[in-house]
XYZ file of C-alpha atoms in Angstrom:
571
model
C -28.842 9.341 -6.572
C -27.297 6.069 -6.371
C -24.225 6.935 -4.340
C -27.043 8.263 -1.691
C -29.774 5.650 -2.030
C -28.077 2.176 -2.788
C -31.393 0.890 -3.561
C -31.324 2.222 -6.631
C -28.332 -0.020 -8.079
C -29.330 -3.356 -6.890
C -33.472 -3.024 -6.638
C -33.606 -2.805 -10.898
C -31.398 -5.895 -11.141
C -33.507 -7.402 -8.516
C -33.497 -11.475 -9.494
C -36.949 -13.826 -8.646
C -34.347 -16.145 -7.134
C -34.165 -13.814 -4.031
C -37.780 -13.421 -3.545
C -38.108 -16.580 -1.643
C -35.283 -16.402 0.613
C -36.342 -12.434 1.588
C -39.809 -13.273 2.451
C -38.431 -16.344 4.734
C -35.741 -14.137 6.239
C -38.086 -11.220 6.546
C -41.115 -13.131 8.594
C -38.137 -14.382 10.608
C -36.331 -11.541 11.655
C -39.480 -10.045 12.212
C -40.997 -12.445 14.443
C -37.553 -12.634 16.384
C -37.883 -8.915 16.583
C -41.349 -7.949 18.119
C -40.306 -9.230 21.355
C -36.505 -8.228 21.412
C -37.702 -4.551 20.605
C -39.955 -4.622 23.628
C -37.477 -6.415 25.961
C -35.321 -3.699 24.918
C -37.061 -0.600 25.110
C -37.402 -2.289 28.736
C -33.645 -2.104 29.265
C -33.477 1.378 28.101
C -36.903 2.186 30.985
C -39.282 2.943 28.184
C -42.911 1.707 27.959
C -42.539 -1.698 25.393
C -44.086 0.001 22.597
C -41.300 1.910 21.898
C -39.408 -1.182 20.483
C -41.815 -1.781 18.603
C -41.943 1.915 17.078
C -37.849 1.777 16.265
C -38.367 -1.447 14.523
C -40.359 0.382 11.748
C -39.330 3.038 10.343
C -35.347 3.263 10.935
C -35.150 -0.301 9.306
C -36.946 0.570 6.294
C -34.969 3.934 5.795
C -31.532 1.789 6.080
C -33.193 -0.360 3.269
C -32.972 2.756 1.039
C -30.129 4.217 1.815
C -27.437 1.512 3.468
C -24.775 -0.555 1.220
C -25.090 -3.524 3.171
C -28.189 -5.873 1.949
C -28.506 -8.331 5.186
C -27.773 -5.720 8.302
C -30.886 -5.780 10.535
C -31.419 -2.348 11.921
C -33.598 -1.576 14.847
C -33.195 -1.629 19.183
C -30.305 -3.007 20.198
C -29.270 -4.258 24.107
C -26.339 -2.034 23.632
C -28.125 1.664 22.706
C -30.707 1.069 25.019
C -28.562 0.308 28.108
C -26.649 3.498 27.301
C -30.259 5.165 26.903
C -31.051 4.104 30.230
C -27.595 4.901 31.709
C -27.788 8.686 29.973
C -31.096 9.580 30.871
C -31.051 7.984 34.241
C -28.106 11.064 35.613
C -30.406 13.940 34.425
C -33.034 15.533 36.262
C -35.946 14.797 34.544
C -39.418 15.058 35.890
C -41.753 11.819 34.505
C -41.786 9.345 32.267
C -43.480 12.095 29.423
C -40.296 13.861 29.913
C -38.223 10.543 29.551
C -39.869 9.268 26.322
C -39.715 13.056 24.629
C -36.016 12.766 25.671
C -34.755 10.013 24.496
C -36.856 10.436 20.922
C -34.804 13.253 21.275
C -31.687 11.478 21.148
C -32.512 9.951 18.419
C -32.772 13.074 16.480
C -29.454 14.500 17.839
C -27.496 10.887 16.944
C -28.605 11.083 14.136
C -27.873 14.616 12.973
C -24.549 13.951 14.094
C -24.141 10.289 12.065
C -25.647 12.199 9.202
C -22.642 15.606 9.740
C -19.974 12.652 9.990
C -20.877 10.794 6.978
C -20.854 14.063 4.785
C -17.721 15.382 6.546
C -16.355 11.576 5.635
C -15.470 10.958 9.330
C -15.744 7.402 8.889
C -12.308 6.896 10.124
C -13.124 7.773 13.329
C -14.027 4.416 14.346
C -10.495 3.151 14.088
C -9.690 4.740 17.439
C -12.448 2.168 19.290
C -9.812 -0.435 19.395
C -10.879 -4.167 20.263
C -9.653 -4.476 23.672
C -11.539 -1.462 24.185
C -14.947 -2.987 22.569
C -14.355 -5.994 24.181
C -14.224 -4.746 27.507
C -16.966 -2.265 27.135
C -19.306 -5.242 25.763
C -18.933 -7.392 28.253
C -19.580 -5.403 31.208
C -22.280 -3.550 29.603
C -23.592 -7.226 29.417
C -23.552 -7.551 32.476
C -24.748 -3.870 33.215
C -27.832 -5.284 31.158
C -28.189 -8.409 33.082
C -28.247 -6.941 36.316
C -30.794 -3.999 35.757
C -33.022 -7.071 34.903
C -32.764 -8.471 38.289
C -35.756 -6.713 39.200
C -38.414 -8.312 36.943
C -36.543 -11.632 37.016
C -36.695 -12.111 40.646
C -40.115 -9.950 40.922
C -38.760 -6.258 43.433
C -38.962 -3.243 43.206
C -35.470 -1.136 42.243
C -35.563 1.951 41.974
C -32.013 2.758 41.186
C -30.001 2.494 37.146
C -26.647 2.306 38.960
C -25.091 -1.326 38.947
C -23.609 -1.080 42.554
C -26.641 0.668 43.808
C -28.855 -2.412 42.175
C -27.028 -4.946 43.416
C -27.239 -3.429 47.069
C -31.395 -3.184 46.804
C -31.429 -6.354 45.619
C -29.593 -7.878 48.381
C -31.866 -5.612 50.870
C -34.652 -7.436 49.245
C -33.644 -10.976 48.969
C -36.883 -11.518 51.380
C -39.244 -9.922 49.135
C -38.274 -12.019 46.259
C -41.089 -13.575 44.258
C -40.889 -16.947 43.513
C -43.168 -17.228 40.862
C -41.133 -14.677 39.035
C -38.032 -16.816 39.197
C -39.686 -19.603 38.135
C -41.500 -17.810 35.378
C -38.374 -16.488 34.073
C -35.659 -18.980 34.676
C -38.190 -21.594 32.816
C -38.253 -18.941 29.874
C -34.480 -19.159 29.730
C -33.811 -23.096 30.019
C -36.982 -23.748 27.155
C -35.127 -21.448 24.729
C -32.053 -23.470 25.562
C -33.629 -26.373 25.132
C -35.136 -24.921 22.139
C -32.599 -23.792 20.663
C -30.453 -27.082 21.277
C -33.096 -29.509 19.194
C -33.738 -26.695 16.674
C -31.632 -23.365 15.809
C -34.162 -22.449 13.067
C -37.486 -22.140 15.187
C -37.239 -18.359 17.058
C -37.543 -19.417 20.436
C -38.062 -15.557 22.528
C -41.667 -15.837 20.169
C -42.004 -19.555 21.491
C -41.843 -18.274 25.412
C -43.832 -15.058 24.529
C -46.899 -17.129 23.315
C -46.554 -19.568 26.271
C -45.592 -16.513 28.588
C -49.061 -14.794 27.390
C -51.110 -18.000 27.434
C -50.112 -19.120 31.392
C -50.863 -15.345 32.131
C -54.383 -15.398 30.198
C -55.599 -18.825 30.937
C -54.173 -18.919 34.968
C -54.468 -16.791 37.983
C -50.573 -16.045 38.317
C -50.874 -12.098 37.920
C -53.194 -12.635 41.489
C -49.832 -13.622 42.995
C -48.068 -10.774 42.347
C -46.449 -11.712 39.027
C -46.011 -8.388 36.937
C -47.352 -7.941 33.441
C -46.424 -5.824 30.194
C -49.998 -4.155 30.590
C -51.898 -2.334 28.337
C -49.942 -1.402 24.998
C -51.369 1.421 22.372
C -52.529 -0.114 19.098
C -51.828 1.569 16.237
C -48.873 3.035 14.214
C -46.830 6.071 15.768
C -47.618 9.376 14.763
C -45.782 11.782 13.212
C -44.326 13.782 15.455
C -41.537 16.487 15.894
C -39.460 15.769 18.806
C -39.030 18.598 21.195
C -35.643 19.924 21.770
C -34.867 20.079 25.387
C -32.572 23.320 25.384
C -31.617 23.070 29.158
C -30.001 19.938 28.850
C -28.754 20.259 25.216
C -25.076 20.412 26.294
C -25.587 17.004 28.927
C -27.351 14.997 25.957
C -25.005 16.294 23.321
C -21.426 13.676 25.208
C -24.622 10.808 25.697
C -25.427 11.264 21.932
C -21.778 11.132 20.612
C -20.479 8.273 22.265
C -23.728 6.459 20.736
C -23.454 7.825 17.296
C -19.926 6.193 17.555
C -20.641 2.979 19.183
C -23.641 2.500 16.596
C -21.521 3.039 13.714
C -19.047 0.928 15.360
C -21.770 -1.560 15.440
C -23.047 -1.241 11.692
C -19.335 -1.295 10.750
C -17.935 -4.245 12.442
C -21.367 -6.697 11.453
C -21.053 -5.347 7.572
C -17.459 -6.134 7.916
C -17.958 -9.594 9.284
C -20.651 -10.202 6.524
C -18.804 -9.022 3.624
C -15.998 -11.744 4.888
C -18.806 -14.687 4.543
C -20.202 -13.803 1.209
C -16.553 -12.564 -0.186
C -17.602 -9.345 -0.663
C -16.231 -5.598 -0.083
C -20.196 -3.579 -0.176
C -19.914 -1.792 2.931
C -18.619 2.076 2.669
C -18.118 3.359 5.936
C -19.266 7.079 5.276
C -21.855 5.938 3.673
C -23.146 4.263 6.582
C -22.884 6.855 8.346
C -25.373 8.380 6.296
C -27.785 5.816 5.907
C -27.342 5.592 10.043
C -28.208 8.929 10.852
C -31.369 9.177 8.044
C -32.512 5.943 9.845
C -32.460 7.578 13.564
C -33.587 11.097 12.143
C -36.626 9.769 10.289
C -37.329 7.097 12.943
C -37.442 10.367 15.555
C -40.396 11.842 13.951
C -42.186 8.562 14.158
C -41.192 8.017 17.735
C -38.820 5.880 17.525
C -35.381 6.068 20.111
C -31.935 5.270 18.574
C -31.165 1.993 17.128
C -28.462 0.236 15.114
C -27.595 -3.208 13.573
C -28.344 -6.018 15.941
C -25.884 -8.491 15.731
C -28.165 -11.698 16.413
C -30.662 -10.607 14.059
C -28.376 -9.818 11.471
C -26.607 -13.222 11.813
C -30.594 -14.995 11.449
C -31.475 -12.908 8.340
C -28.072 -13.787 6.983
C -28.994 -17.507 7.981
C -32.565 -17.442 7.032
C -31.637 -16.271 3.295
C -31.901 -12.640 3.096
C -30.111 -10.988 -0.461
C -31.672 -7.930 -0.036
C -33.494 -4.895 1.802
C -36.917 -6.677 0.618
C -36.132 -8.796 3.648
C -36.196 -5.300 5.593
C -39.604 -4.041 4.368
C -41.246 -7.678 4.811
C -39.617 -7.542 9.066
C -40.988 -3.828 9.273
C -44.739 -5.039 7.551
C -44.953 -7.423 9.826
C -44.248 -5.470 12.953
C -46.572 -2.810 11.608
C -49.662 -5.839 11.719
C -48.238 -6.647 15.337
C -49.376 -2.812 15.905
C -52.657 -2.081 14.331
C -54.019 -5.971 15.480
C -52.085 -7.463 17.908
C -51.224 -5.297 20.667
C -53.662 -6.425 23.083
C -52.617 -9.712 23.598
C -49.435 -8.324 24.708
C -51.196 -7.214 27.974
C -50.713 -10.483 29.349
C -46.849 -11.024 28.699
C -44.849 -11.372 32.024
C -41.990 -9.268 32.297
C -39.951 -12.031 33.909
C -40.132 -13.393 30.051
C -38.899 -10.324 28.421
C -36.103 -10.822 31.689
C -35.415 -13.940 30.576
C -35.209 -12.972 27.000
C -32.806 -10.396 27.923
C -31.147 -12.667 29.641
C -30.206 -15.080 27.281
C -29.264 -12.850 24.994
C -26.280 -10.660 26.299
C -24.718 -14.264 26.772
C -23.097 -13.502 22.988
C -21.659 -10.103 24.103
C -19.677 -11.535 26.748
C -16.025 -13.108 25.130
C -14.063 -15.227 27.520
C -11.244 -16.342 25.043
C -10.231 -12.981 23.747
C -9.029 -11.470 27.175
C -7.040 -15.206 27.395
C -5.442 -14.442 24.702
C -4.434 -11.092 25.480
C -3.335 -12.238 28.932
C -0.891 -15.014 27.154
C 0.400 -12.565 24.526
C -0.523 -8.705 25.035
C -0.503 -7.878 28.811
C -0.510 -4.232 28.313
C -3.614 -4.874 26.187
C -5.113 -6.994 28.831
C -4.587 -4.323 31.237
C -6.249 -2.128 28.898
C -9.638 -4.480 28.365
C -9.616 -5.037 31.955
C -9.242 -1.147 33.135
C -12.412 -0.689 30.172
C -14.162 -3.384 31.709
C -13.981 -2.295 35.530
C -14.582 1.825 34.753
C -17.713 0.880 32.903
C -19.048 -2.045 35.273
C -18.317 0.321 38.204
C -18.604 4.458 37.320
C -20.672 4.448 33.907
C -21.157 3.617 30.667
C -19.794 6.982 28.953
C -16.726 7.174 31.245
C -15.986 3.255 30.389
C -16.038 3.864 26.659
C -14.158 7.617 26.669
C -11.651 6.831 29.435
C -11.323 3.181 27.267
C -10.484 4.918 24.152
C -8.189 7.650 25.874
C -5.933 4.794 27.958
C -5.814 3.226 24.594
C -4.243 6.082 22.355
C -2.043 6.614 25.597
C -0.933 3.113 24.963
C -0.391 3.608 21.877
C 1.936 7.061 22.434
C 3.686 5.082 24.851
C 4.657 2.411 22.158
C 5.791 4.979 19.913
C 7.757 7.094 22.435
C 9.970 3.866 23.276
C 10.414 1.829 19.995
C 11.934 -1.048 18.808
C 15.688 -0.180 17.968
C 18.135 -3.203 16.654
C 21.525 -3.376 16.058
C 22.386 -5.389 13.098
C 25.169 -7.023 11.775
C 25.760 -8.602 8.195
C 25.258 -12.211 7.955
C 27.666 -14.457 6.899
C 27.647 -15.266 3.452
C 24.909 -12.679 2.379
C 24.440 -8.712 1.963
C 21.728 -9.493 4.425
C 21.883 -7.062 7.756
C 19.501 -8.162 10.647
C 19.146 -7.907 13.858
C 22.345 -9.341 15.999
C 20.209 -11.055 19.062
C 18.218 -12.732 16.797
C 20.618 -14.251 14.064
C 23.840 -14.731 16.535
C 26.417 -16.306 15.997
C 25.982 -16.151 12.190
C 26.430 -12.655 12.466
C 30.079 -10.447 11.554
C 29.624 -7.854 14.567
C 32.398 -5.542 13.216
C 33.615 -3.040 15.906
C 34.568 0.153 13.618
C 30.639 0.247 12.124
C 27.777 0.199 14.504
C 24.240 -0.431 12.027
C 20.863 0.838 13.828
C 17.106 0.392 12.739
C 14.935 2.682 14.457
C 11.136 0.702 14.003
C 9.085 3.944 13.654
C 8.788 7.421 13.030
C 10.899 10.015 14.596
C 9.121 12.792 16.427
C 9.087 14.824 19.266
C 7.908 11.803 21.271
C 10.543 9.807 20.495
C 13.637 11.773 19.375
C 15.268 11.871 23.205
C 14.787 8.333 22.989
C 16.248 7.635 19.689
C 19.457 9.860 20.762
C 20.214 8.108 24.263
C 20.007 4.552 22.427
C 21.995 5.498 19.679
C 25.064 7.678 22.121
C 24.589 3.815 24.441
C 25.272 1.626 21.438
C 28.190 4.002 20.464
C 29.590 4.013 24.030
C 29.240 -0.100 24.154
C 31.193 -0.221 20.782
C 34.263 1.295 21.920
C 37.044 3.535 20.802
C 37.215 1.350 17.559
C 33.993 2.961 16.318
C 34.494 5.008 12.757
C 30.928 4.764 11.350
C 27.486 4.926 12.367
C 24.990 3.780 9.888
C 21.009 4.651 10.453
C 18.634 2.179 8.444
C 15.811 4.738 7.692
C 13.386 1.905 5.756
C 11.232 1.928 8.944
C 11.351 5.589 9.510
C 8.257 6.974 7.609
C 8.232 10.697 8.828
C 10.759 12.890 10.365
C 9.185 16.438 12.416
C 10.951 19.592 13.054
C 12.071 18.376 16.298
C 13.747 15.223 15.632
C 15.653 17.080 12.412
C 16.882 19.508 15.052
C 18.169 16.412 16.781
C 19.587 14.659 13.517
C 21.287 17.932 13.055
C 23.135 18.329 16.699
C 24.129 14.387 16.321
C 25.825 14.988 12.592
C 27.995 17.605 13.904
C 28.560 15.994 17.588
C 29.603 12.664 15.918
C 32.048 14.604 13.563
C 33.550 16.297 16.394
C 34.540 12.736 17.744
C 35.992 12.103 14.155
C 32.909 9.456 13.677
C 30.833 9.096 10.145
C 27.257 9.088 10.197
C 25.526 7.390 7.627
C 21.736 7.006 6.459
C 20.691 3.958 4.278
C 17.264 2.700 3.185
C 15.257 6.326 3.954
C 11.846 6.385 1.549
C 10.913 9.013 -1.030
C 8.857 11.003 1.944
C 11.504 10.833 4.642
C 14.459 11.916 2.107
C 12.466 14.663 0.611
C 12.487 15.951 4.730
C 16.278 15.075 5.084
C 16.943 17.639 1.548
C 14.120 20.135 2.449
C 15.279 20.504 5.579
C 19.129 20.993 5.369
C 20.414 17.691 7.003
C 21.659 16.286 4.022
C 23.759 19.464 3.864
C 25.364 18.898 6.926
C 25.438 15.080 6.409
C 26.900 14.843 2.894
C 25.169 13.591 -0.351
C 27.319 11.020 -0.531
C 26.380 9.339 2.853
C 22.696 8.865 1.613
C 22.660 4.700 0.305
C 20.081 2.512 -0.815
C 20.832 -0.336 0.998
C 23.163 -0.994 4.071
C 25.437 -3.433 2.362
C 26.659 -0.243 -0.246
C 27.413 1.851 2.876
C 29.518 -0.961 4.221
C 31.113 -1.314 0.862
C 31.674 2.309 0.470
C 33.501 2.041 3.839
C 35.670 -1.160 2.771
C 36.718 0.944 -0.298
C 34.861 -1.451 -2.980
C 32.687 1.903 -4.344
C 34.636 4.880 -5.148
C 33.211 8.273 -4.153
C 32.501 9.403 -7.989
C 30.579 5.966 -8.367
C 28.652 6.725 -5.360
C 27.824 10.267 -6.745
C 27.161 9.011 -9.874
C 24.601 6.769 -8.357
C 22.926 9.395 -6.074
C 22.403 11.569 -9.214
C 20.298 9.016 -10.795
C 17.874 8.238 -7.852
C 14.695 10.613 -7.616
C 15.459 12.493 -4.592
């Protein structure tokens, strides 16, 4: 039970000293979550109240089942954008069906995450490389910002495609509502000023209160300023989501992408917290189970998909949260808002919510990392930019899927042409190093060629290995008598590569050139013996170190000594 409900481990040991920090953090995050949740629901194309529903049940369930004690679970901008992008591409008849699909998506995503957790598939997040994540996140942040132009400018935009939004915005420049622009920009400016004066003040709730007061006490709504309008009061009712069987196939791609991205966000934020407190609490597979359970249970109470929020988690941690008790307090604050305060939000201008979103997305855009990649790793910079532009111009799902595919192709390309070095003995030592890096302190003999192959040998690079070896052999000239393969970096040899090695041994024997292998690890030696390579090579031509092979060639060790040495090795 403690494995699946970590609260049973930490709650019995709860200390009184934790309570003040948990209460303060819970109230702070709850206050922050109310305007954020409503804003993010707008990004998802849902009525604002569904952002509050998503801030209620999921974070309570995560507090019971999650392994991190400071993660703040709830609606986030990224998931909200993915919902808008994914559902916007489907044929949906009206807002009621759209809401139903968004809630079902939470159930679908939760089911995928739960299954992945029980199947111990947490390793899949490793396929999301940092350049892909960075490019995707930066593009998504811009898409989120562009999607809020209609609220910030006070114009009507029907499309949810980035290019179409920009096109429609350009065509309606003469219809911009100056009042909406002033209110939205004032909200951004005020939040920046407050943050500079005191970063502990919840800037979003301040501008929400001022925005409500402005609309309530002045007639600005009469001048075309759009308000949130009526929000249903009361807690969300229990309701089993309807399964849209006709769209199930289309939703699967969206759900799978969102399940992985949400998990990636949880793991990255959780591990960052662990580093700050010098701990190691995050268990990836249990996080999948916790996140999946949170989304499933949330969907039963009208929540759309949720995950960990970067900004709210940082605030939760900085405010002194020690345990999941802070999440219970945040959820209680949201519940009180739903019960008693929703009538106040009727007067909240949409431009204020847009300003909150606009400011929030600035933290998602990273300029420093692409600059570093451009200087030092241009291939990964290209990967980042490809993911960025595909996400921005083609689509969210396409961006993340093609980004992962490109990163895997880049990995395959690198492993197909790995680094291969010619080694030479450093004068006065027993070390053999790359001759191009250590010249002129290298003894470069004409009768011996020492090669180091820095990768596993498999079907994808066996031909490259063979061609490079022949090229270096020819470069040595007619005096070459022995080729030594330094196999320290070769951790695996597949059947295709085994065939090439056997062919190479026979070919070199015909040319009266001896092949030797030095430094092979245990698993690699096992393969050499099991596949019969050693039968062709000769056991006496296997060495622990390159220097021993050279000394054997020079007659410093007899064949009997080599045989005795080999017999004592664990082959």
